[in-house]
mmCIF file of C-alpha atoms in Angstrom:
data_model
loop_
_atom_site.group_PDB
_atom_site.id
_atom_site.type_symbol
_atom_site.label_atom_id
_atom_site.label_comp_id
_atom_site.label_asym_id
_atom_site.label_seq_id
_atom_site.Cartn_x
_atom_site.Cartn_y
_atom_site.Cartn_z
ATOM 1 C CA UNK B 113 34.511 17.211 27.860
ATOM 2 C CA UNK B 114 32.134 15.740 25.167
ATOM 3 C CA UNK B 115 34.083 13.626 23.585
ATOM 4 C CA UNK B 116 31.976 12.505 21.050
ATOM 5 C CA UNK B 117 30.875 15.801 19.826
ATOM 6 C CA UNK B 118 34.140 16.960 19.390
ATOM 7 C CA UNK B 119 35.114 13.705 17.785
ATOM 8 C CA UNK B 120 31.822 14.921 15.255
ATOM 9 C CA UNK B 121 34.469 17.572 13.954
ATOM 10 C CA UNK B 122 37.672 16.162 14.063
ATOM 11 C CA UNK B 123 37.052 12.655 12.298
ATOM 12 C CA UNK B 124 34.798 14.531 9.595
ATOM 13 C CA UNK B 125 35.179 12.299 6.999
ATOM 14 C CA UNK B 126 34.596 8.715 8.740
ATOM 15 C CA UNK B 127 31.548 10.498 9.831
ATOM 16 C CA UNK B 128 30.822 11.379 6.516
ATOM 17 C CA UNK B 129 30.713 8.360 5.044
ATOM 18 C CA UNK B 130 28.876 6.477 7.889
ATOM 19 C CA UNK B 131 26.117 9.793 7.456
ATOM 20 C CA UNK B 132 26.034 8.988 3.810
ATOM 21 C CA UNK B 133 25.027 5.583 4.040
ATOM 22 C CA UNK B 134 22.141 6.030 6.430
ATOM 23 C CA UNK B 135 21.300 8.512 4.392
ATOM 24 C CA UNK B 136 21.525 5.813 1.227
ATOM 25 C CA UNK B 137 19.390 3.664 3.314
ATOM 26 C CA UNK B 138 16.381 6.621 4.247
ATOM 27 C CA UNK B 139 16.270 7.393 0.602
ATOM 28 C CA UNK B 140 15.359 3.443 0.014
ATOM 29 C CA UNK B 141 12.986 3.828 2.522
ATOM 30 C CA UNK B 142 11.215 6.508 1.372
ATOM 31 C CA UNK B 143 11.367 5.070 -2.267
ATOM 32 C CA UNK B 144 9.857 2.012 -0.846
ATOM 33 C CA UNK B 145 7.330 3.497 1.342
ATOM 34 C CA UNK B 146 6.520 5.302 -1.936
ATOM 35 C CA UNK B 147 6.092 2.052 -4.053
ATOM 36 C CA UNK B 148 4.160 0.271 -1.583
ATOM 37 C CA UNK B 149 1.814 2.931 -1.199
ATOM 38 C CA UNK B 150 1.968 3.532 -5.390
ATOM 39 C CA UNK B 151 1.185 -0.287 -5.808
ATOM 40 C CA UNK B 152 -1.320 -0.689 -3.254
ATOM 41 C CA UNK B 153 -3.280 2.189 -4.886
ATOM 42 C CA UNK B 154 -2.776 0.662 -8.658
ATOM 43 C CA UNK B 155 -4.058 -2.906 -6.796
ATOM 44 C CA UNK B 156 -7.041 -1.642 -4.808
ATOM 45 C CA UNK B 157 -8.206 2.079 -5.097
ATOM 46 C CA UNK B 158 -10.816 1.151 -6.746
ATOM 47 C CA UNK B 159 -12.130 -0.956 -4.409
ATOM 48 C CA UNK B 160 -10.965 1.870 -1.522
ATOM 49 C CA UNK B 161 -13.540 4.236 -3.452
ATOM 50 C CA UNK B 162 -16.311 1.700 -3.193
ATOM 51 C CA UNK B 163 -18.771 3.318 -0.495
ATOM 52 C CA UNK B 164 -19.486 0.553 1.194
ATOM 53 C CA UNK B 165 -18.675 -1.536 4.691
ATOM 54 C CA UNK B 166 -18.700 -4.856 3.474
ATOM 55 C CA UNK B 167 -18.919 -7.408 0.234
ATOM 56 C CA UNK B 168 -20.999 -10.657 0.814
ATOM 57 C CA UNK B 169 -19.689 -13.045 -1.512
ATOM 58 C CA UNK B 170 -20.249 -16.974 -2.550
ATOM 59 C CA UNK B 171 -20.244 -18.928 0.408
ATOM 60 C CA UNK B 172 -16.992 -20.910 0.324
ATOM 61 C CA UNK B 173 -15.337 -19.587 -2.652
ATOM 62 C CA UNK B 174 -11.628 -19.310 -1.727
ATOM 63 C CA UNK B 175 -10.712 -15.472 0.044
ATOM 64 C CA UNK B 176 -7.803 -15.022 -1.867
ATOM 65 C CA UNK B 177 -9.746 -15.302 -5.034
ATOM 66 C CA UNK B 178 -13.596 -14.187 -3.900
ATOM 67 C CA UNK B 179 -13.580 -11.414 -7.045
ATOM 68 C CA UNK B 180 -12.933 -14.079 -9.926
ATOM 69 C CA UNK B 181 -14.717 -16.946 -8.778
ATOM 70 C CA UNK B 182 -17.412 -15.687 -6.490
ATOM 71 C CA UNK B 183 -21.079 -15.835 -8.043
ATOM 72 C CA UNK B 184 -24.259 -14.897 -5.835
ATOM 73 C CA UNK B 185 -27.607 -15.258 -6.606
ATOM 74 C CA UNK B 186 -29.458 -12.119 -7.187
ATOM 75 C CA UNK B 187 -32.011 -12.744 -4.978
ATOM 76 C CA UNK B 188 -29.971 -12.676 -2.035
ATOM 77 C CA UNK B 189 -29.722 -8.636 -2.245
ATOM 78 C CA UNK B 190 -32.985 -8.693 -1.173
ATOM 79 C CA UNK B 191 -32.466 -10.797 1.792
ATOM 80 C CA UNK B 192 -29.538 -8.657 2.869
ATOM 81 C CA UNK B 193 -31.469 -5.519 2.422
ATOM 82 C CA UNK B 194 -33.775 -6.992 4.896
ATOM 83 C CA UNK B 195 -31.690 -7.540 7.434
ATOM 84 C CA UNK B 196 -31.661 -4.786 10.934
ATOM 85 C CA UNK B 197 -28.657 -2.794 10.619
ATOM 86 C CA UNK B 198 -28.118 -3.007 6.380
ATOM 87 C CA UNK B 199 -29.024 0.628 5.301
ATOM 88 C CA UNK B 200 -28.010 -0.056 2.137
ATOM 89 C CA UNK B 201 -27.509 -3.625 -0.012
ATOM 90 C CA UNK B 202 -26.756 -3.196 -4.283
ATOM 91 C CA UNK B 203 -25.467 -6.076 -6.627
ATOM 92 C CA UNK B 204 -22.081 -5.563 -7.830
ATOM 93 C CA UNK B 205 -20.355 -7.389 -10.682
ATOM 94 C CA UNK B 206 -16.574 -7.527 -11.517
ATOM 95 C CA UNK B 207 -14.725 -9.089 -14.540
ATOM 96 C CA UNK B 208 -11.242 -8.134 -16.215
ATOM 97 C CA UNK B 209 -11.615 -7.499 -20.370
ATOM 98 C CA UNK B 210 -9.320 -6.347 -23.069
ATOM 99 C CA UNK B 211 -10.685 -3.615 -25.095
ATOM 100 C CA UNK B 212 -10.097 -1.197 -27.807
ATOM 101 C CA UNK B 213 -11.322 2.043 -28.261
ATOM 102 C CA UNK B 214 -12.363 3.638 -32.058
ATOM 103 C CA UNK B 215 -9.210 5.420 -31.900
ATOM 104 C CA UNK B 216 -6.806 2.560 -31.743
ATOM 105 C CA UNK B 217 -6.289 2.800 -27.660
ATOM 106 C CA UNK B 218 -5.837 -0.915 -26.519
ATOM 107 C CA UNK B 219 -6.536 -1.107 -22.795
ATOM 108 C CA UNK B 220 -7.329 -3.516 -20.030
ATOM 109 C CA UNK B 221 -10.680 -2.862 -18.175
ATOM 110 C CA UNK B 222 -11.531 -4.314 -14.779
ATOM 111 C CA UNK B 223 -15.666 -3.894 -15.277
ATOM 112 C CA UNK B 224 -17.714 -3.033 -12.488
ATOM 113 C CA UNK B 225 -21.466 -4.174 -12.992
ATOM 114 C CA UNK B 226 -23.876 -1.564 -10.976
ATOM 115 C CA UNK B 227 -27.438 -1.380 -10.834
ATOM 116 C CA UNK B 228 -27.610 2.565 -12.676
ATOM 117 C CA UNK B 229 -29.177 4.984 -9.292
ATOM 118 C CA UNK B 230 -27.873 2.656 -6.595
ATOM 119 C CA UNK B 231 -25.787 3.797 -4.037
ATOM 120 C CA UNK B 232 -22.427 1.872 -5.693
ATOM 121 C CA UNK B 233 -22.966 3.947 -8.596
ATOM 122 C CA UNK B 234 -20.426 6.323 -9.032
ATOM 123 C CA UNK B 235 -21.107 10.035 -9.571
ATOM 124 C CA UNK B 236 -18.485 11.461 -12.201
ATOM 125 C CA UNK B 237 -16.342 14.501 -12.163
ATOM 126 C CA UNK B 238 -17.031 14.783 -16.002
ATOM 127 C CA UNK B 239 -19.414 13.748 -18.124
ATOM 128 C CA UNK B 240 -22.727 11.994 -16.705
ATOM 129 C CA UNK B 241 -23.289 8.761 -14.896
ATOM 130 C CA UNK B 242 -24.826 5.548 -16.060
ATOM 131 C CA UNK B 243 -28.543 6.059 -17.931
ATOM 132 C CA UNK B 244 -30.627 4.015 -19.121
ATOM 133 C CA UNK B 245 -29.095 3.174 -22.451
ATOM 134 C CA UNK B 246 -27.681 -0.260 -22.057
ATOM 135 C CA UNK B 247 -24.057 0.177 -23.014
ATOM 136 C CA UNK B 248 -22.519 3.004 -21.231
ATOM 137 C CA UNK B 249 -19.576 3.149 -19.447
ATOM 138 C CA UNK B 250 -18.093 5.338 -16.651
ATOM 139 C CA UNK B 251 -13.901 4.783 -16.733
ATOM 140 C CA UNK B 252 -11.438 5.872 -14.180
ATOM 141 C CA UNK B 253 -9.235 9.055 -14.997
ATOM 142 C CA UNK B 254 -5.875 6.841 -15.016
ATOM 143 C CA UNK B 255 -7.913 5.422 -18.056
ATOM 144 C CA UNK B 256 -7.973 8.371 -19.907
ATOM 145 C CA UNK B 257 -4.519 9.182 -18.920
ATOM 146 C CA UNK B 258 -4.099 6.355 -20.754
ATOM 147 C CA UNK B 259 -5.680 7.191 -23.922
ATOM 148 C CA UNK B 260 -9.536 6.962 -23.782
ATOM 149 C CA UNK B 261 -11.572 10.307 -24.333
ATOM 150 C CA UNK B 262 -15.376 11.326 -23.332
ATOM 151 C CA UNK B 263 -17.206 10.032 -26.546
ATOM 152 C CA UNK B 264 -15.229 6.967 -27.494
ATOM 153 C CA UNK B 265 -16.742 3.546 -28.274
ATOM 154 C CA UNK B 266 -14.793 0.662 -26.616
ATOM 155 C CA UNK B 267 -14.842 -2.726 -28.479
ATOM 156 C CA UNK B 268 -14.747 -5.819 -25.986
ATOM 157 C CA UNK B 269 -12.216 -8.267 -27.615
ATOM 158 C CA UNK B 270 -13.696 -11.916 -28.329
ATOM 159 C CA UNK B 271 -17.744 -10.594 -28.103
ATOM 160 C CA UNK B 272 -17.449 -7.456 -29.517
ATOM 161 C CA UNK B 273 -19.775 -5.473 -27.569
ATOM 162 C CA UNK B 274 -19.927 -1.476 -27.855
ATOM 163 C CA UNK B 275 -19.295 0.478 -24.821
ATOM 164 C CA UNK B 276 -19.753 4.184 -25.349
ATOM 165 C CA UNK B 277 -17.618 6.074 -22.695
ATOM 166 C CA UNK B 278 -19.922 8.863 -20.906
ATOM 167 C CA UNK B 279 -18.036 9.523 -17.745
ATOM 168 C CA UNK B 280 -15.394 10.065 -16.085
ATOM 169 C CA UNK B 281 -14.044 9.654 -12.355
ATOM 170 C CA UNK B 282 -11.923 11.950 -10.527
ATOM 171 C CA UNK B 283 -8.873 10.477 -9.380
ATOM 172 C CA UNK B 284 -6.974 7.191 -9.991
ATOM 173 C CA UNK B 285 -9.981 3.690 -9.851
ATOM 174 C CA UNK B 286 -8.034 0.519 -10.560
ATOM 175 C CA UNK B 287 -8.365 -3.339 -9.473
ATOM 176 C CA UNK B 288 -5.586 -5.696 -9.912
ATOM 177 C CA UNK B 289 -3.651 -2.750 -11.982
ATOM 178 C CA UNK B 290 -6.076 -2.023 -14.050
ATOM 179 C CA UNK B 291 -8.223 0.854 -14.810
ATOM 180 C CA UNK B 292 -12.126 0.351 -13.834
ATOM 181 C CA UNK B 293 -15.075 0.807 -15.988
ATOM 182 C CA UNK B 294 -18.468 1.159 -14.391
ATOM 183 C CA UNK B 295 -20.820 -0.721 -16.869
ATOM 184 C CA UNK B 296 -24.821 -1.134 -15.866
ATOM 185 C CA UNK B 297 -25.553 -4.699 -13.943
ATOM 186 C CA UNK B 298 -27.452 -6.164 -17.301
ATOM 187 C CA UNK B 299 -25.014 -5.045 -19.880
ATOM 188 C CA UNK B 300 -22.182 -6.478 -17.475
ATOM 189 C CA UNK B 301 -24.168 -10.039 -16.950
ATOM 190 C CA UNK B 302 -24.128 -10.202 -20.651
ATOM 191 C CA UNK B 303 -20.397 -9.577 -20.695
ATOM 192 C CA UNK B 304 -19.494 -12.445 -18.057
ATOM 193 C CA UNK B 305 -21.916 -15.006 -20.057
ATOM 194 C CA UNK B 306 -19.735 -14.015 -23.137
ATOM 195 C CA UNK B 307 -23.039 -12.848 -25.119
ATOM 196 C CA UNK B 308 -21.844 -10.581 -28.341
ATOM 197 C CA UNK B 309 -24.654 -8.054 -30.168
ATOM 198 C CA UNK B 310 -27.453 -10.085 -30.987
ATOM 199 C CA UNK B 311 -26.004 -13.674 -29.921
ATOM 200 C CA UNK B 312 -28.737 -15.144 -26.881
ATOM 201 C CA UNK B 313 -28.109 -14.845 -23.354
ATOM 202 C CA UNK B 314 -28.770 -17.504 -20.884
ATOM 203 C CA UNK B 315 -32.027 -16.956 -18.730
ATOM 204 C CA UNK B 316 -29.542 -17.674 -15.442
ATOM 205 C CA UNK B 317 -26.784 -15.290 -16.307
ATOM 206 C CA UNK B 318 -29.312 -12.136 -15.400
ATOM 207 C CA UNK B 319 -29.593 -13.940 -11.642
ATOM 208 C CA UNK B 320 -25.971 -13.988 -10.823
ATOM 209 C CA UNK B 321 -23.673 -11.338 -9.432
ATOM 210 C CA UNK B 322 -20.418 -11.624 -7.911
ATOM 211 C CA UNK B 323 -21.310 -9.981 -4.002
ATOM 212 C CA UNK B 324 -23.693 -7.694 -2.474
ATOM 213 C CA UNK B 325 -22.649 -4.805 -1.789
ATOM 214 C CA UNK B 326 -23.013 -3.312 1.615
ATOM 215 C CA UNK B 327 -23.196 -0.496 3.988
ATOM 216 C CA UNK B 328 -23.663 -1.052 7.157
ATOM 217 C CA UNK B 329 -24.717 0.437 10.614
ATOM 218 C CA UNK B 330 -21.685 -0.359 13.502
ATOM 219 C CA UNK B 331 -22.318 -3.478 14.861
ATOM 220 C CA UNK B 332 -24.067 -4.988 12.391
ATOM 221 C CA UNK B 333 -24.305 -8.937 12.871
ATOM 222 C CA UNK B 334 -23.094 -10.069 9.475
ATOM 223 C CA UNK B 335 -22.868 -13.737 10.491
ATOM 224 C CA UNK B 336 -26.372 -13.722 11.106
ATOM 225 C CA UNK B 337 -26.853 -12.294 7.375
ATOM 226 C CA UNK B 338 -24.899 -14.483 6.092
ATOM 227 C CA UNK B 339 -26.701 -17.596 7.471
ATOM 228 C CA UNK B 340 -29.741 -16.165 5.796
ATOM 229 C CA UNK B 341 -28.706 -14.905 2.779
ATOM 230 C CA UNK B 342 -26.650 -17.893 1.786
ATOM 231 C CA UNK B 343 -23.359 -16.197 1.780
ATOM 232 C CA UNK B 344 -20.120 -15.173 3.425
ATOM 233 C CA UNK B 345 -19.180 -11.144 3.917
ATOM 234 C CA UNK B 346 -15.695 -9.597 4.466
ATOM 235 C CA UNK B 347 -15.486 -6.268 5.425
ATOM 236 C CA UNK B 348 -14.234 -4.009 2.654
ATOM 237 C CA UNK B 349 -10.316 -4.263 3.882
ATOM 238 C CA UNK B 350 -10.447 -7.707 4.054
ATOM 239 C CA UNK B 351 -11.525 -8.005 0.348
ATOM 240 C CA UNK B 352 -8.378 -6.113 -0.626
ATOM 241 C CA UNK B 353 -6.787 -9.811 -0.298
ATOM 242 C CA UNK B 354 -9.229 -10.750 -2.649
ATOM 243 C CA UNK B 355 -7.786 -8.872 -5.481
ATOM 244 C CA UNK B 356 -5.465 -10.296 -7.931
ATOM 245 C CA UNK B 357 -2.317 -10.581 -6.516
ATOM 246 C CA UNK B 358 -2.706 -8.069 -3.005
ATOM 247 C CA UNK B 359 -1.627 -10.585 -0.544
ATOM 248 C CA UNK B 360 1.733 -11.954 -2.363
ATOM 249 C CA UNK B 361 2.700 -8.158 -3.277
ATOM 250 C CA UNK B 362 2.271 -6.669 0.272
ATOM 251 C CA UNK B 363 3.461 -10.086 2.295
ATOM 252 C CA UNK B 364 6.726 -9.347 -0.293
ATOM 253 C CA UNK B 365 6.940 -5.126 0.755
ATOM 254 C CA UNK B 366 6.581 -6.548 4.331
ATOM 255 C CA UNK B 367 9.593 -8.654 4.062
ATOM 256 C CA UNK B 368 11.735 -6.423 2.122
ATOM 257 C CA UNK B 369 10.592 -3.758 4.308
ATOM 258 C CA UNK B 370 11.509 -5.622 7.943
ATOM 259 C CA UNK B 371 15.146 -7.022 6.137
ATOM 260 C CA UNK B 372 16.127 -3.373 5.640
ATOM 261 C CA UNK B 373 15.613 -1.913 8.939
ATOM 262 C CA UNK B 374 17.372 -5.214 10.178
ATOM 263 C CA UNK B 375 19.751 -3.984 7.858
ATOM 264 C CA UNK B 376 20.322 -0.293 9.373
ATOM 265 C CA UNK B 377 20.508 -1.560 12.898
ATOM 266 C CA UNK B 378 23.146 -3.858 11.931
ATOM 267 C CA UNK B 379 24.957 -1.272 9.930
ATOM 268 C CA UNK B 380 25.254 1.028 12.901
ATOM 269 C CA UNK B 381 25.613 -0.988 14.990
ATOM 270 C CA UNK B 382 29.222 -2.381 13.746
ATOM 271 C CA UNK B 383 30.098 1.473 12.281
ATOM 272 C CA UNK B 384 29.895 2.200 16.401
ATOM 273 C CA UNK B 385 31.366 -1.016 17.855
ATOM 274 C CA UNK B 386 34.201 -0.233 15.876
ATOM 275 C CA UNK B 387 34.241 3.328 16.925
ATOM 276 C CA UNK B 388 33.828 2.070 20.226
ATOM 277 C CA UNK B 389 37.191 -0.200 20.029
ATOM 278 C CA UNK B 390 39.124 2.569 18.310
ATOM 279 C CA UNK B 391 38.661 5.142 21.119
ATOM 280 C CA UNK B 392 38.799 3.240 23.507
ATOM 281 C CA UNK B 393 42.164 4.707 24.938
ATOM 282 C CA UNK B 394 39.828 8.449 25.145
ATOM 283 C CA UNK B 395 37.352 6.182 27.547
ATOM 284 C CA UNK B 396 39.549 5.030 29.587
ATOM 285 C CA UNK B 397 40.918 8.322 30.284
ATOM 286 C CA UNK B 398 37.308 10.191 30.780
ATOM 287 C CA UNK B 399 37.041 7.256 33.334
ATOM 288 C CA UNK B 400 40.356 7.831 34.623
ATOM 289 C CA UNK B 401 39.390 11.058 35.134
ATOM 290 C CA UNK B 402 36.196 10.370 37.218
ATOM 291 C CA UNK B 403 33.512 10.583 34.634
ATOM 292 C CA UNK B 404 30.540 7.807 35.477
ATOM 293 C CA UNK B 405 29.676 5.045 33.272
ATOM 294 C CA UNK B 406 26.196 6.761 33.010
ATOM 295 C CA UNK B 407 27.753 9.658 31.820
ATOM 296 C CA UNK B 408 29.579 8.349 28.846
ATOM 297 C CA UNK B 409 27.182 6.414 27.710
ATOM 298 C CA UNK B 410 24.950 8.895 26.893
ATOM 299 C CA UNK B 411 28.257 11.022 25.123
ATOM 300 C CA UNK B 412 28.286 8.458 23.294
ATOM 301 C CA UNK B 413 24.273 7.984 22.420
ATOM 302 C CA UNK B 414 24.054 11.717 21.882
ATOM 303 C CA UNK B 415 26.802 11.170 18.972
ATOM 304 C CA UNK B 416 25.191 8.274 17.890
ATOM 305 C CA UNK B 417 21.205 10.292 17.782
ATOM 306 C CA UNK B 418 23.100 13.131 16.153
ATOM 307 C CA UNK B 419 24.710 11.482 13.275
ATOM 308 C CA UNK B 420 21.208 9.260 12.605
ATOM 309 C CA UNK B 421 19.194 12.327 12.355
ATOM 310 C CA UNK B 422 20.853 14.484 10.439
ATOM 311 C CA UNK B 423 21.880 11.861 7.885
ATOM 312 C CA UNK B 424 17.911 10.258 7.845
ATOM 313 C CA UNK B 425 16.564 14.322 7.364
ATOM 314 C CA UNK B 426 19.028 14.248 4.290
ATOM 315 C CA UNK B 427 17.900 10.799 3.211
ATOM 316 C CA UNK B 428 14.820 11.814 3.530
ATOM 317 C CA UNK B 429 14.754 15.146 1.525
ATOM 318 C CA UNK B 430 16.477 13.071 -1.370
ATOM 319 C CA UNK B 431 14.314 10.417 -1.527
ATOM 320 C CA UNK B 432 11.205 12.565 -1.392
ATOM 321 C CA UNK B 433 12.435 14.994 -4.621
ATOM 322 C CA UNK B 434 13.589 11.685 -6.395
ATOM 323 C CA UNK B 435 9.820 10.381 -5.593
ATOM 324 C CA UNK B 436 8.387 13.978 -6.960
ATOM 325 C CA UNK B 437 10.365 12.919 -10.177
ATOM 326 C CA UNK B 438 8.864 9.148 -10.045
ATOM 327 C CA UNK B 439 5.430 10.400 -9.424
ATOM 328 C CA UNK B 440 5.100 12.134 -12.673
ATOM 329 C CA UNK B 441 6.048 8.713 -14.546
ATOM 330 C CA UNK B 442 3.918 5.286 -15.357
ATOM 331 C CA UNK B 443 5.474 3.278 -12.117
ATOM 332 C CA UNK B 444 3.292 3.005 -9.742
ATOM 333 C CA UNK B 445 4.655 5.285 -6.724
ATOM 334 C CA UNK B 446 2.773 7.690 -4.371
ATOM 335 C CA UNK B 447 4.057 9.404 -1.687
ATOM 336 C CA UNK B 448 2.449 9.353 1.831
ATOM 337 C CA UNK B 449 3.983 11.869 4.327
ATOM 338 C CA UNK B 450 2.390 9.494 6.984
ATOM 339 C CA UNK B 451 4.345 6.273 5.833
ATOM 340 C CA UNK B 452 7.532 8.364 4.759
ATOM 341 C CA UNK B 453 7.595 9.741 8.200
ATOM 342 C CA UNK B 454 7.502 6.367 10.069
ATOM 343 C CA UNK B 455 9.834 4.701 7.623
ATOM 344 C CA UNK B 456 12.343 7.994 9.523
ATOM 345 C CA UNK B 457 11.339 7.275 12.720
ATOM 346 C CA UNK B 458 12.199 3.536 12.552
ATOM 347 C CA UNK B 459 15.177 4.534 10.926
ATOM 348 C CA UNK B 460 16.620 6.522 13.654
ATOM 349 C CA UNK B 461 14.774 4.091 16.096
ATOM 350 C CA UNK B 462 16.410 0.665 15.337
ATOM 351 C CA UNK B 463 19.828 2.637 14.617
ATOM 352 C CA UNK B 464 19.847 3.642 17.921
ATOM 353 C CA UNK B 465 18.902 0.275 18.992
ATOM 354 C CA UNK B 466 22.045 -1.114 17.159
ATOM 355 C CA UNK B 467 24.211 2.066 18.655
ATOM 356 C CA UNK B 468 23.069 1.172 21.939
ATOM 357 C CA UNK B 469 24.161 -2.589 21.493
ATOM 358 C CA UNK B 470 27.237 -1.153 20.250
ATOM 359 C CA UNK B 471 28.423 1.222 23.418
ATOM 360 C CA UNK B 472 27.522 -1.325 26.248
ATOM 361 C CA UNK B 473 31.484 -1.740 25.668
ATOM 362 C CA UNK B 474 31.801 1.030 27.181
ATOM 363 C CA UNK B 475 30.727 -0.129 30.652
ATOM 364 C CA UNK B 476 33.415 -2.555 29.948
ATOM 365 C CA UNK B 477 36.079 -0.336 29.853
ATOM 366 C CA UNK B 478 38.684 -0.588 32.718
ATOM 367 C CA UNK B 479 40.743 2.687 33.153
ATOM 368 C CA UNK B 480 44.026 1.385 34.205
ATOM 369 C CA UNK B 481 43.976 -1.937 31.606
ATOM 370 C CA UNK B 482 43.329 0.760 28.834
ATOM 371 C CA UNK B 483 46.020 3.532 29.697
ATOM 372 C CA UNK B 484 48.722 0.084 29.842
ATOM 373 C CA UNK B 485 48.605 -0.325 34.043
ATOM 374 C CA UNK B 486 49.363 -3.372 35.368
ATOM 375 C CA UNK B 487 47.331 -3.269 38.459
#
């Protein structure tokens, strides 16, 4: 008799509202997925563009913290490069600066210190790449969303070094939320040692980089690098934690993440144990009648997939044109079919988990105690 599905039409509006809030909870979801992806993006793309396989930084310098308090001796590029199974090795600097363009644009800069022809340095989509004139600069395209033009000079607050702006990258390069600047090695070692125009640079400061850069054949024995080259690698995922702030931010998404699909099994779970109780009279009588417990059951699944589909495709659709509208703003949200699609399947996944949970009553149902028997 299908109970349930004809229970879909009659009781329209209790399954309205149930439909609505699934739906509710698909559009956070996808708005979440969406953030998560945005803020991993604004934390490491730059890093995610870097073509390499690994970063060998300071031996012992903390992992959560390798990019701001890592420095390597420059002679230990050569050691890497060396090594059987490095095809490429190239000194990389980083620092964070404030600067100013000569238009009045105030930005934050997280500077990238390349050795100008190496493989780490980047090729633009406009513009040209890093010459030999000392104080270039190469800048992300979020930067110039942000205000910076081909042809600017950019004042470094404090030391007041030039940086003329002869590049630009295609797509979105930031580290620790903020836009990257590709500076050459030398001009960038004078940066870290605080040296302004004409002030005198400390003979060390042109030794010391923060990590090699890598690339690396499969396989590669990077222990065995290490030991030589004085210093300790991570592959280039694992240096995402070495950003500011990438481990607390995506340990937080993870939790908020898990605690709302707890969430939607729980909700439909008790929306269909009550269900369950209310019709329980109907049961009784479809087992009355001779229908198997198997039987039910999956009437009652079948309502239960139904409803969770439907209301998670709606979700969905919502939360994806309200993250078309958040795209096109400064938060940091990008949408990734891959992760929005998951976030659905888990939806309807752990809801039917929680449905399931929910009509195990059914097997519980006894057909003469529910139509008022006796015996």
């Amino acid at each position: 008799m299908f109970l349930t599905l004809r229970e879909l039409a009659f009781a329209r509006g209790r399954f309205a509202l149930m439909g609505a809030v699934v739906a509710l909870i698909a559009v956070l979801m996808v708005l979440l997925s969406g953030l998560s992806v945005g803020l991993v993006n604004d934390g490491v793309s730059g890093l995610q563009k870097l073509p390499v396989t690994s970063l060998a930084f300071e031996r012992g310098v903390p992992t959560d913290s390798a990019f701001s308090r890592s420095v390597v001796d420059s002679a230990a590029v050569a050691r890497w490069a060396e090594r059987d199974g490095v095809t490429d090795a190239a000194p990389l600097g980083n620092t964070l600066v404030n600067a100013k363009s000569d238009r009045g644009t105030e930005i934050d800069l997280a500077l990238f210190g390349v050795q100008p022809g190496s493989f780490v340095d980047p090729d633009p989509a406009q513009g040209a790449r890093l010459g030999s004139a000392p104080h270039e600069i190469v800048v992300s395209a979020t930067a110039i969303d942000a205000g910076l033009r081909l042809g600017d000079t950019v004042t470094l607050d404090r030391i007041g070094t030039e940086l003329t702006v002869v590049g630009v990258l295609d797509g979105q390069h930031t580290f620790g939320h903020v836009d990257v600047g590709y500076v050459p090695l030398r001009t960038w070692q004078e940066i870290r040692a605080g040296a302004g125009p004409g002030d005198p640079v400390p003979a060390h400061a042109y030794d010391e980089i923060t990590a090699v850069a890598l690339r690396t054949a499969p396989g590669t024995d990077l222990a065995a690098g290490d030991e030589a080259a004085g210093t300790a690698s991570m592959t280039l995922e694992e240096s995402f934690g070495a950003s500011p702030g990438y481990t607390a931010e995506t340990a937080t998404r993870g939790m908020i993440q898990v605690f709302l699909y707890a969430i939607s099994a729980l909700v439909v779970g008790a929306f269909f144990t009550v269900l369950v109780i209310q019709r329980k009279p109907e049961i009784a009588v479809l087992r009355a009648m001779g229908a198997a417990t198997g039987y039910v059951l999956r009437d009652s699944l079948l309502q239960s997939a139904v409803l969770l589909v439907v209301s998670t495709v709606v979700g969905v659709a919502a939360g994806v044109a309200a993250g078309a509208g958040l795209s096109a703003t400064p938060m940091p949200f990008a949408l990734d079919l891959g992760a929005v699609g998951v976030a659905a399947l888990l939806l309807v996944a752990l809801g039917m988990v929680g449905a399931a949970v929910a009509v195990l009553r059914v097997t519980r149902v006894d057909p003469l105690t529910a139509l008022g028997g006796n015996r």
